[in-house]
Structure formats: structure tokens, C-alpha cells
Coordinates of C-alpha atoms in Angstrom, one line a residue:
Chain A
M1 CA -45.6 -29.5 -8.4
T2 CA -44.7 -25.9 -8.0
F3 CA -41.6 -26.8 -6.1
R4 CA -40.5 -29.3 -8.9
W5 CA -40.9 -26.5 -11.4
G6 CA -38.9 -24.2 -9.4
L7 CA -36.2 -26.7 -8.9
L8 CA -36.1 -27.3 -12.6
L9 CA -35.8 -23.6 -13.5
A10 CA -33.1 -23.1 -10.9
V11 CA -31.0 -26.0 -12.5
A12 CA -31.7 -24.7 -16.0
A13 CA -30.5 -21.2 -14.8
A14 CA -27.4 -22.7 -13.4
F15 CA -26.5 -24.4 -16.7
L16 CA -27.4 -21.4 -18.8
A17 CA -25.3 -19.2 -16.6
G18 CA -22.3 -21.4 -17.5
C19 CA -23.1 -20.4 -21.1
A20 CA -22.4 -16.7 -20.6
A21 CA -19.7 -15.1 -22.7
P22 CA -16.3 -15.6 -21.3
P23 CA -14.7 -12.4 -19.9
Q24 CA -12.4 -10.5 -22.4
A25 CA -8.8 -11.8 -21.9
A26 CA -6.0 -9.1 -21.6
V27 CA -4.8 -7.8 -24.9
S28 CA -1.3 -6.3 -24.9
M29 CA -0.8 -2.8 -26.1
G30 CA -0.2 -2.7 -29.8
Y31 CA 3.2 -1.8 -31.2
R32 CA 3.8 1.9 -30.6
P33 CA 0.2 3.0 -30.8
F34 CA 1.2 6.7 -30.4
A35 CA 4.0 6.7 -32.8
E36 CA 2.1 9.0 -35.3
P37 CA 1.9 12.5 -33.6
G38 CA -1.4 14.4 -33.6
L39 CA -3.9 11.7 -33.3
R40 CA -7.2 12.8 -31.8
I41 CA -7.6 10.4 -28.8
G42 CA -10.8 10.4 -26.8
I43 CA -10.8 9.5 -23.2
A44 CA -14.0 8.3 -21.8
M45 CA -15.1 6.9 -18.5
S46 CA -18.1 5.1 -17.2
T47 CA -19.8 6.4 -14.1
L48 CA -17.6 6.0 -11.0
P49 CA -19.2 3.4 -8.9
K50 CA -20.2 4.3 -5.4
V51 CA -17.5 3.6 -2.9
D52 CA -18.8 0.7 -0.9
T53 CA -18.1 -2.6 0.7
S54 CA -18.7 -6.0 -1.0
F55 CA -18.8 -9.5 0.4
P56 CA -18.1 -12.0 -2.3
G57 CA -19.2 -15.5 -1.3
A58 CA -22.1 -14.3 0.8
E59 CA -24.5 -13.8 -1.9
W60 CA -27.4 -15.8 -0.5
P61 CA -29.8 -13.2 1.2
L62 CA -29.4 -14.6 4.7
C63 CA -25.5 -14.8 4.4
H64 CA -25.3 -11.4 2.8
A65 CA -27.6 -9.8 5.7
A66 CA -25.2 -11.5 8.2
A67 CA -22.1 -10.1 6.5
A68 CA -23.6 -6.7 6.1
L69 CA -24.5 -6.7 9.8
A70 CA -21.1 -8.0 10.9
N71 CA -19.4 -5.2 8.9
A72 CA -21.8 -2.4 9.4
K73 CA -19.2 0.0 10.9
L74 CA -16.8 -0.7 8.1
T75 CA -19.5 -0.1 5.5
A76 CA -20.5 3.1 7.1
H77 CA -16.9 4.3 7.0
A78 CA -16.1 3.1 3.4
R79 CA -19.0 5.3 2.2
T80 CA -17.3 8.3 3.5
L81 CA -13.9 7.6 1.5
P82 CA -13.2 10.0 -1.3
A83 CA -12.5 8.7 -4.8
D84 CA -11.0 12.0 -6.2
D85 CA -7.9 10.4 -7.6
L86 CA -10.0 8.2 -9.8
A87 CA -12.3 11.1 -10.8
S88 CA -9.3 12.9 -12.0
L89 CA -7.9 10.0 -14.0
K90 CA -9.2 11.1 -17.5
D91 CA -7.3 14.4 -16.9
D92 CA -4.1 12.6 -15.9
I93 CA -4.4 10.3 -19.0
A94 CA -4.8 13.5 -21.2
E95 CA -1.6 14.9 -19.7
V96 CA 0.4 11.8 -20.5
L97 CA -1.0 11.8 -24.1
K98 CA -0.1 15.4 -24.5
L99 CA 3.5 14.7 -23.5
K100 CA 3.4 12.0 -26.3
G101 CA 2.4 14.5 -28.9
Q102 CA -1.3 13.5 -29.2
V103 CA -4.4 15.5 -29.1
P104 CA -6.4 14.1 -26.1
V105 CA -10.2 14.9 -26.1
V106 CA -11.6 14.4 -22.7
I107 CA -15.1 13.3 -23.1
D108 CA -17.0 14.8 -20.1
E109 CA -20.2 12.9 -20.1
P110 CA -20.0 9.5 -18.3
L111 CA -20.1 6.7 -20.8
V112 CA -22.8 4.1 -20.4
V113 CA -21.3 1.2 -22.3
D114 CA -24.4 -1.1 -22.0
K115 CA -26.5 1.5 -23.9
L116 CA -24.1 1.5 -26.9
P117 CA -25.1 -0.9 -29.7
K118 CA -23.3 -4.3 -29.9
T119 CA -20.9 -4.7 -32.9
G120 CA -21.8 -8.3 -33.3
H121 CA -18.1 -9.2 -34.0
T122 CA -17.4 -12.8 -32.9
A123 CA -13.7 -12.8 -33.6
R124 CA -11.2 -13.1 -30.8
N125 CA -10.5 -9.8 -29.1
A126 CA -13.0 -8.1 -31.2
V127 CA -14.5 -4.7 -29.7
A128 CA -17.8 -5.7 -28.1
R129 CA -19.6 -2.3 -28.5
D130 CA -19.9 0.2 -31.3
Y131 CA -18.2 3.5 -30.3
S132 CA -18.6 5.1 -33.8
S133 CA -21.0 7.6 -32.3
L134 CA -18.3 9.0 -30.1
Q135 CA -15.9 8.8 -33.2
S136 CA -18.1 11.0 -35.3
K137 CA -19.1 13.4 -32.5
Y138 CA -15.6 14.1 -31.3
R139 CA -13.7 13.3 -34.6
L140 CA -11.6 10.7 -32.9
D141 CA -8.8 8.5 -34.2
K142 CA -8.8 6.3 -31.2
L143 CA -10.6 5.9 -28.0
L144 CA -9.4 5.1 -24.5
V145 CA -12.2 3.9 -22.1
V146 CA -11.9 3.4 -18.3
E147 CA -14.7 1.3 -17.0
L148 CA -14.6 0.8 -13.1
T149 CA -16.9 -1.7 -11.6
E150 CA -16.0 -1.8 -8.0
V151 CA -14.3 0.7 -5.8
G152 CA -14.1 0.2 -2.0
I153 CA -13.4 -2.4 0.5
S154 CA -14.1 -6.2 -0.2
R155 CA -14.1 -9.0 2.3
P156 CA -14.4 -12.6 1.0
Y157 CA -16.8 -15.0 2.5
S158 CA -17.7 -18.7 2.5
S159 CA -21.5 -18.4 3.2
Y160 CA -21.5 -17.0 6.7
I161 CA -17.8 -17.1 7.6
P162 CA -15.2 -14.5 6.4
T163 CA -12.4 -16.3 4.7
G164 CA -9.9 -13.3 4.7
E165 CA -9.4 -9.8 5.9
P166 CA -11.0 -7.1 4.1
K167 CA -9.0 -5.3 1.5
G168 CA -9.0 -2.1 -0.5
V169 CA -10.3 -2.8 -3.9
V170 CA -10.5 -1.3 -7.4
S171 CA -11.7 -3.4 -10.3
G172 CA -12.8 -2.8 -13.8
R173 CA -11.2 -2.6 -17.2
F174 CA -9.3 -0.2 -19.4
Y175 CA -9.2 -0.4 -23.1
M176 CA -8.1 1.3 -26.3
V177 CA -10.3 1.2 -29.5
N178 CA -8.7 2.0 -32.8
F179 CA -11.5 2.9 -35.2
T180 CA -9.6 1.3 -38.2
D181 CA -9.4 -2.1 -36.6
P182 CA -12.3 -4.3 -35.2
A183 CA -10.1 -5.7 -32.5
Y184 CA -9.1 -4.0 -29.2
E185 CA -5.6 -2.2 -29.6
W186 CA -5.3 -2.7 -25.9
Y187 CA -7.4 -4.3 -23.3
L188 CA -6.3 -4.3 -19.6
P189 CA -8.6 -6.0 -16.9
L190 CA -8.0 -4.2 -13.7
L191 CA -8.1 -5.7 -10.2
Q192 CA -6.1 -4.2 -7.4
Q193 CA -6.5 -5.5 -3.9
K194 CA -4.5 -4.2 -1.1
S195 CA -4.3 -5.3 2.5
A196 CA -3.9 -3.2 5.6
Q197 CA -0.6 -3.1 7.2
G198 CA -0.9 -4.4 10.7
S199 CA -4.5 -4.6 12.2
W200 CA -7.3 -3.8 9.9
D201 CA -10.0 -3.7 12.6
E202 CA -9.7 -0.1 13.8
A203 CA -13.1 1.2 14.0
P204 CA -14.5 3.7 13.5
A205 CA -11.8 5.4 11.2
F206 CA -10.1 2.2 10.0
P207 CA -6.9 4.0 9.2
G208 CA -4.9 0.9 8.1
L209 CA -7.8 -0.3 5.7
S210 CA -8.4 3.3 4.5
N211 CA -4.8 3.6 3.5
A212 CA -5.1 0.1 1.8
Y213 CA -8.0 1.6 -0.2
F214 CA -6.0 4.6 -1.3
Q215 CA -3.1 2.1 -2.2
A216 CA -5.6 0.1 -4.4
I217 CA -6.7 3.3 -6.1
E218 CA -3.0 4.4 -6.8
A219 CA -2.3 1.0 -8.1
A220 CA -5.2 1.1 -10.6
R221 CA -4.1 4.5 -11.7
Q222 CA -0.5 3.5 -12.3
A223 CA -1.5 0.2 -14.0
I224 CA -3.1 2.7 -16.7
L225 CA -0.8 5.6 -16.5
Q226 CA 2.7 3.9 -16.6
P227 CA 2.3 1.9 -19.8
L228 CA 0.8 4.9 -21.5
A229 CA 3.8 7.1 -20.4
N230 CA 6.3 4.4 -21.5
Chain B
M1 CA 35.1 -2.5 -4.5
A2 CA 35.5 -1.6 -0.9
C3 CA 35.6 2.1 -1.9
H4 CA 32.3 1.8 -3.8
H5 CA 30.9 0.2 -0.6
I6 CA 32.0 3.2 1.5
I7 CA 30.8 5.5 -0.9
A8 CA 27.4 3.8 -1.1
L9 CA 27.2 3.7 2.8
A10 CA 28.2 7.4 3.1
A11 CA 25.5 8.3 0.6
L12 CA 23.0 6.2 2.5
L13 CA 23.9 7.8 5.8
A14 CA 23.9 11.2 4.2
A15 CA 20.5 10.7 2.9
M16 CA 19.2 9.5 6.4
P17 CA 17.2 12.4 7.8
A18 CA 17.8 13.9 11.1
A19 CA 15.1 16.2 12.7
P20 CA 16.2 19.8 13.0
A21 CA 17.1 20.9 16.4
A22 CA 14.1 20.5 18.8
E23 CA 13.3 24.2 19.3
S24 CA 10.4 23.6 21.5
V25 CA 12.4 21.6 24.0
P26 CA 13.8 23.6 26.8
A27 CA 17.5 24.1 26.3
D28 CA 18.4 22.5 29.5
A29 CA 16.2 19.4 28.7
V30 CA 17.9 16.1 29.4
W31 CA 16.9 13.1 27.5
S32 CA 17.4 9.5 28.2
L33 CA 16.4 6.4 26.4
S34 CA 15.0 3.0 27.4
L35 CA 14.8 -0.1 25.2
P36 CA 13.0 -3.4 25.5
A37 CA 14.3 -5.8 28.0
G38 CA 15.1 -8.5 25.4
E39 CA 18.7 -9.3 24.4
N40 CA 18.7 -8.8 20.6
I41 CA 17.0 -6.3 18.3
D42 CA 13.7 -7.3 16.7
F43 CA 14.5 -7.7 12.9
R44 CA 12.1 -9.0 10.4
G45 CA 11.7 -9.4 6.7
Q46 CA 9.3 -6.9 5.2
V47 CA 6.0 -8.7 4.8
N48 CA 3.1 -8.1 2.5
F49 CA -0.4 -9.6 3.0
D50 CA -1.9 -8.5 -0.3
K51 CA -2.3 -12.1 -1.5
A52 CA -3.4 -13.4 2.0
G53 CA -6.8 -14.9 2.6
Q54 CA -8.9 -17.4 0.8
G55 CA -11.1 -16.6 -2.1
P56 CA -14.9 -16.5 -1.7
G57 CA -16.7 -19.7 -1.6
A58 CA -19.9 -21.5 -0.7
M59 CA -20.6 -23.7 2.2
L60 CA -23.6 -26.1 2.6
Y61 CA -24.4 -26.7 6.2
P62 CA -26.1 -30.0 7.4
T63 CA -29.7 -29.3 8.4
L64 CA -29.8 -31.0 11.8
G65 CA -32.0 -28.4 13.3
L66 CA -30.9 -25.1 14.7
A67 CA -28.4 -26.6 17.2
G68 CA -26.8 -28.6 14.4
F69 CA -26.7 -25.5 12.3
V70 CA -24.9 -23.5 15.0
V71 CA -22.5 -26.2 15.7
A72 CA -21.7 -26.6 12.0
L73 CA -21.3 -22.7 11.7
A74 CA -18.8 -22.7 14.7
A75 CA -16.8 -25.6 13.3
H76 CA -16.6 -23.8 9.9
A77 CA -15.5 -20.6 11.6
A78 CA -12.8 -22.4 13.6
V79 CA -11.4 -24.2 10.6
V80 CA -11.3 -21.0 8.5
K81 CA -9.7 -19.0 11.3
G82 CA -7.0 -21.7 11.9
Q83 CA -6.3 -21.7 8.1
I84 CA -6.0 -17.9 8.0
K85 CA -3.7 -17.9 10.9
E86 CA -1.5 -20.6 9.5
Q87 CA -1.4 -18.8 6.1
R88 CA -0.2 -15.5 7.9
S89 CA 2.5 -17.4 9.9
E90 CA 3.6 -18.9 6.5
I91 CA 3.8 -15.6 4.8
E92 CA 5.6 -14.0 7.7
A93 CA 8.2 -17.0 7.7
D94 CA 8.6 -16.7 4.0
A95 CA 9.3 -12.8 4.4
D96 CA 12.0 -13.7 7.1
R97 CA 13.9 -15.9 4.8
I98 CA 15.7 -12.9 3.2
L99 CA 17.4 -12.5 6.6
V100 CA 19.1 -15.9 6.5
P101 CA 22.4 -14.4 5.1
F102 CA 22.4 -11.9 8.1
R103 CA 21.5 -14.3 10.9
K104 CA 25.0 -14.3 12.4
T105 CA 25.0 -10.5 12.7
L106 CA 21.5 -10.3 13.9
D107 CA 21.9 -12.9 16.5
T108 CA 24.8 -10.7 18.0
F109 CA 23.1 -7.4 17.6
S110 CA 21.9 -6.4 21.0
Y111 CA 19.8 -3.4 22.1
G112 CA 22.8 -2.3 24.1
E113 CA 24.9 -2.1 20.9
L114 CA 22.1 -0.4 19.1
A115 CA 22.0 2.3 21.7
E116 CA 25.6 2.8 22.0
R117 CA 25.9 3.0 18.0
A118 CA 23.1 5.5 17.8
F119 CA 23.8 7.6 20.8
P120 CA 27.3 7.4 21.9
A121 CA 28.4 8.8 25.2
A122 CA 29.2 12.2 23.7
S123 CA 25.6 12.6 22.5
G124 CA 24.4 13.2 26.1
V125 CA 21.4 11.0 25.6
P126 CA 22.1 8.1 28.0
W127 CA 20.6 4.6 27.7
I128 CA 19.0 3.5 30.9
G129 CA 17.7 -0.1 31.5
S130 CA 14.2 -1.3 30.5
G131 CA 11.6 0.0 32.9
A132 CA 14.0 2.4 34.8
R133 CA 13.0 6.1 35.3
P134 CA 15.5 9.0 35.0
Q135 CA 15.8 11.4 38.0
S136 CA 15.2 14.3 35.8
G137 CA 14.4 15.4 32.2
W138 CA 12.6 13.3 29.6
L139 CA 12.6 9.6 28.9
I140 CA 11.9 8.0 25.6
A141 CA 10.7 4.5 26.1
S142 CA 11.0 2.9 22.7
S143 CA 10.3 -0.4 21.1
P144 CA 11.9 -0.5 17.7
V145 CA 11.2 -3.2 15.1
F146 CA 13.5 -3.2 12.1
Y147 CA 12.5 -4.6 8.6
M148 CA 14.5 -5.3 5.5
T149 CA 12.9 -4.8 2.2
Q150 CA 12.3 -8.1 0.2
D151 CA 14.9 -6.8 -2.3
Q152 CA 17.4 -6.5 0.5
S153 CA 18.2 -2.9 -0.7
A154 CA 16.8 -0.8 2.3
L155 CA 15.9 -1.0 5.9
I156 CA 12.9 0.2 7.8
I157 CA 12.3 1.0 11.5
D158 CA 8.9 1.2 13.1
N159 CA 9.8 2.8 16.5
T160 CA 6.9 2.7 19.0
V161 CA 7.6 5.3 21.7
A162 CA 6.2 6.8 24.8
V163 CA 7.7 10.0 26.3
F164 CA 7.6 10.5 29.9
Q165 CA 8.7 13.4 32.1
A166 CA 10.7 12.4 35.1
G167 CA 8.6 11.4 38.1
S168 CA 5.5 10.7 35.9
E169 CA 4.1 7.3 35.1
Q170 CA 1.7 9.0 32.5
P171 CA 3.3 9.3 29.1
L172 CA 3.1 12.9 27.7
Y173 CA 3.3 11.6 24.2
T174 CA 3.0 8.1 22.4
N175 CA 3.4 7.4 18.8
T176 CA 5.0 5.3 16.2
V177 CA 7.7 6.6 14.0
R178 CA 8.7 4.9 10.7
V179 CA 11.8 5.7 9.0
V180 CA 12.7 4.2 5.5
S181 CA 16.2 4.2 4.4
R182 CA 17.0 5.0 0.7
A183 CA 17.9 1.9 -1.3
V184 CA 21.7 1.0 -1.4
E185 CA 22.8 0.9 -5.0
V186 CA 25.4 -1.9 -5.0
E187 CA 26.0 -5.1 -7.0
N188 CA 25.2 -7.5 -4.3
E189 CA 23.1 -6.1 -1.3
A190 CA 23.6 -9.3 0.9
V191 CA 27.4 -8.8 0.6
F192 CA 27.1 -5.2 1.1
W193 CA 25.2 -5.4 4.4
Q194 CA 27.2 -8.4 5.8
R195 CA 30.7 -7.2 5.0
N196 CA 33.1 -6.9 8.0
G197 CA 30.9 -8.7 10.4
G198 CA 27.8 -6.9 9.3
Q199 CA 29.2 -3.4 9.8
H200 CA 27.0 -1.7 7.3
L201 CA 23.9 -3.5 8.6
R202 CA 24.8 -2.3 12.1
E203 CA 25.5 1.2 11.1
V204 CA 22.4 1.9 9.0
T205 CA 20.1 0.2 11.6
A206 CA 21.6 2.4 14.4
A207 CA 21.3 5.5 12.0
L208 CA 17.6 4.6 11.5
Y209 CA 17.0 4.4 15.1
R210 CA 18.8 7.6 15.9
T211 CA 16.7 9.4 13.2
S212 CA 13.5 8.0 14.6
V213 CA 14.3 9.2 18.2
E214 CA 15.4 12.6 16.8
I215 CA 12.0 13.0 15.1
V216 CA 10.3 12.0 18.5
R217 CA 12.5 14.7 20.2
A218 CA 11.4 17.3 17.7
H219 CA 7.8 16.6 17.6
A220 CA 6.8 15.0 21.0
L221 CA 6.6 18.4 22.8
A222 CA 5.3 20.4 19.9
P223 CA 3.0 18.2 18.0
I224 CA 1.8 19.9 14.9
A225 CA -2.0 20.0 14.6
S226 CA -3.3 17.7 12.0
S227 CA -5.3 18.8 9.1
A228 CA -7.5 16.1 7.5
G229 CA -8.0 18.3 4.4
A230 CA -4.4 18.3 3.6
Q231 CA -4.2 14.6 3.2
R232 CA -3.0 13.3 -0.1
T233 CA -1.5 10.2 -1.6
F234 CA 2.3 9.9 -1.4
R235 CA 4.4 7.8 -3.7
Y236 CA 7.8 6.9 -2.4
L237 CA 10.4 4.2 -2.5
E238 CA 10.7 1.2 -0.3
G239 CA 13.8 -0.4 -1.4
K240 CA 13.6 -0.3 -5.2
N241 CA 9.9 -0.5 -5.4
E242 CA 7.3 2.2 -5.2
A243 CA 5.1 2.4 -2.1
V244 CA 2.1 4.4 -1.4
E245 CA 0.8 6.1 1.8
R246 CA -2.1 8.3 2.3
A247 CA -0.9 11.0 4.6
E248 CA -0.6 14.6 5.5
P249 CA 2.7 16.5 4.6
I250 CA 4.6 17.9 7.4
S251 CA 8.0 18.8 5.6
E252 CA 10.1 17.9 2.6
Q253 CA 13.8 18.3 2.2
C254 CA 16.8 16.7 0.5
G255 CA 14.6 14.2 -1.3
R256 CA 12.8 13.0 1.8
A257 CA 9.5 13.8 3.2
L258 CA 8.2 13.8 6.7
I259 CA 4.5 12.9 6.7
R260 CA 1.8 11.9 9.2
N261 CA -0.1 8.9 8.0
L262 CA -3.8 8.0 8.7
R263 CA -2.9 6.3 12.0
G264 CA -1.0 9.5 13.1
W265 CA 2.3 7.9 12.7
L266 CA 5.2 10.1 11.6
M267 CA 7.0 8.7 8.7
S268 CA 10.2 9.8 7.0
I269 CA 10.2 8.5 3.5
P270 CA 12.6 8.8 0.6
L271 CA 11.0 10.3 -2.5
K272 CA 11.9 9.6 -6.0
R273 CA 14.9 11.5 -7.2
G274 CA 13.5 14.1 -9.4
R275 CA 16.0 16.8 -9.7
A276 CA 19.5 17.5 -8.7
A277 CA 19.9 17.5 -4.9
A278 CA 20.7 20.9 -3.4
P279 CA 24.3 21.5 -2.3
E280 CA 23.5 21.2 1.4
C281 CA 22.0 17.8 0.9
T282 CA 25.0 16.3 -0.7
A283 CA 27.8 18.0 1.3
P284 CA 29.1 15.1 3.5
A285 CA 29.8 17.5 6.3
A286 CA 26.4 18.9 6.5
P287 CA 24.0 17.5 9.0
P288 CA 21.5 15.3 7.1
A289 CA 18.2 17.2 7.1
L290 CA 14.6 16.2 6.6

């Protein structure tokens, strides 16, 4: 009986998971968002995730344990990799905005987006969270948010078997909120994956894969900085 | 049009770095070169595996006991491994397609011609046969692999070298030197490289090889101590696209940088043109410098 209830719950959970809100699609940058000089533009960033490995496709506990064991050296190395170039991203964005005649306001404290109230807007491309507390605190006209969800090295699995070589990965999202408009003024999903040139399996320092990791970081930075600078 | 090509080639060759005189090498040092035993040079299309691999998935294994599970697991691993290998081969074959217009040139470009173009008799660096050992001086045993960028605008060499002192079978120095040429700025890259029986392709290939050997001569006997704290992310040009390498800077001159990457390879890379080049970098008579 207990087994049947468990099975029923598992099936229900699977169906309900399919009802989760679809991810926000990309929104192109609005027309000349920085045309008006002297706007106060906040730059906020969520807490940088810990640099680590991930094994998508090996989610079941036994599969994950096997993948973690097989990649233990890689994980140990990944955790030593610096992410300084991402930590300095807010300041780099501020520099670009200054060159465009804007007034960047770097928000020092890490942004915890999940703790902000939901807007409740259901319209397409509507901003999901209410950032008005930041607007009033820092007297902002617009807000740029960098939310990184994964930084490190990722290796895809199909249960117990790796289906590809590990790659340097940076993923997350970057968006611009215009406080006069309920919709995102710009929304950029970020996913940069870079493979090692030549062999990746070079323990203990994994130089090729480490380089791929830094390439992914730089690609993510440029995905944000270049459109801002144009 | 021909004039433009000559100017483009001159500019490209002028931008090729050459290491400064090897001060650490004894003045009377005699160098010789050996190349692989094969007939023609190894030339490939630049390949990128960023999109390689399959996505994550899930696999349900039949529950036929532990033995059945192990067999199913092994079969799954074998299938996936075969698919990955096949995919990599396909990506490499696709990358090589850009070389189709140059096949006639590459099929007649021997290691002997490469050595003669890079180090003519007057250079005092003789090419000796593969596996041979000189009576005196230093031998650079090199295995160069050349690549053309996918936009066909630049060439790259990965030259894996071992330096031997005469009479010794133990290499004193081993490394790989990568040199990336600056992109040619011409209307049609394929026509540019292939004109006059592939003259430009042969000349720039030889110039890349010469540069890589000069870097080895300068650094093999006086390796600069590495400093992990000095590493930073370099952005440079591979063809017309930007490339990124995490490395330690060694020197920078005339729009090029010499860096040591995380594998310890020495890389000579073209930086983005930021400011006007110094006169010594543009003067055609001046020796190209790093």
C-alpha cells in the first residue's frame, strides 16, 4: 500500500514539474537604452556560486555518487580555480556605463533575488521580481542584474556513463529593469561552455580544461560587456 | 591587385615575430634541425570542440541481476564511446574542408621545402634527416603541425620540439611553441593563399616555422622561471575572431605578445591593434620583433 502511494506521488510530482513556469526567453536590448545621459543605473549581482563540477544527467543518487567518484580529482582541482574576473564584473560594467555618460551605482551587497517580492505580472517578458526597494534606496532610473547560477566545469552523463568530455561552464542570466516599464528592457540568458583544446585529462592541474574554464568566464563577460559598449 | 597582395604579404611577414638574438646561447653554438620522417607537412583546419559531446540523458538498465547490469553498463559505455569518437572525427573532417582549395599546394609541400624556405643555406641552421644526430652543437628535433583558421585568414603552428646537445640522447628541453599569424586583410583569402602555386601559403607557413624555432633557440637554454601569480587572461586574434588564453606574460612588442600558457607552452599571439605601431615595427627593413 505504501509503495502504491509512493508511486502515485512520484507520478504526480513528475506531472506537476511539467507545470513549472517556463524559463524567461531572451529579450533584445531596447532601442538606445542609454541615449539619455546622466541616468542613475544600479548594477547588482547575486552571490557568485562556488566554483565546482556538475554532472547533469547523473542526478540519481547512485549515478551521482559514481560520477563524483570518477571525477574526484577534477572536482578537487575545479574548487581551486579563481573566479576573480567574474567578481570584478560589476566594476567593469560600471566603467562601460561611465563611458556612455551614465551614472553607474555599484550595489555592493549581493542580491538575493528569491527574497525579493514577486511582482505578480503575468504579461510576456514582465519582470518577475519587485526591485523597487533598490530603486528607492539608491535612487535608480534603471537596474542591471547579473545572476550567475553555475561556474566551473560540467560533464554530461547518461546515468552512469559520461556522454561528453568536461567543459568549462558559466551559466546564469543578465537583465535590465527599467522602473518605468513592467517588462524587462533587456534579458540575456547566459550559457558559455568551452572545451579543452587537445586532451582534457591532465590531472592534477588539468591545464587544458582550466584554460577552457577561463575561456568560458571571458566569453560570459564579453556577452554582457560588448552589447553594453556598442 | 597583385600589388595589394604583395603589400598584404609584406605586412603579414613583418608582423611575424622573431625572437631576439639568443643571448644565453654560446656565440659559437651550432644549431641543426630535424623534422618528422613523413613526406609532406601536417596541415589541418583549425578545429573547435565546444559543441562536441551529447547532452545529458537518462538510461534505464534491464534488471537481470548484477551480471546483467554490468553487461548493460559496459554495452552502454561502448556505444557512447563509439558515438563520441565518431562525432570528433566528423568535427575534424568538417574543419579540414576549408583546406580543399589548397590541397594541390599542400600535397606538394614537403618537410624539405619547409626547412629550406625557413632556414636557407645562408642561415647556418642545417636540416638533417629525421632521427639523425649532429656531430656538434645543438639539435632541435621538431614536429610542427600547421592549422588554418576557419575564416581562412590566418595560419597557426604548434611546433613540438626537443632540444638535444650533440652526443646526448636525453633532451635538454622539450616544449610546444604556438605561433599565430595576424589575419591577412584581402578580398578573397583563398585566392590570396593559392596565388602563384600557393606561394603565399608556403612563405607564411615557413615564416611561422622559422619564428617558432627562433623562440625555441631563445628560450630553450635560458628558460624563464614561471610565476603562477602572474597569470591573466589574454584576448588575442585567431584570424578575424577573438581568442582567449590564460597565461603568464613574457614579453610584448609590435602588437604581439609572447606568453606561457597553463600547459607551459610558449605562444606568440597577435594582439588587437590598439594604437599606432612604433616606427621600428612598421619599417620593412627592421627585423620583426616580439
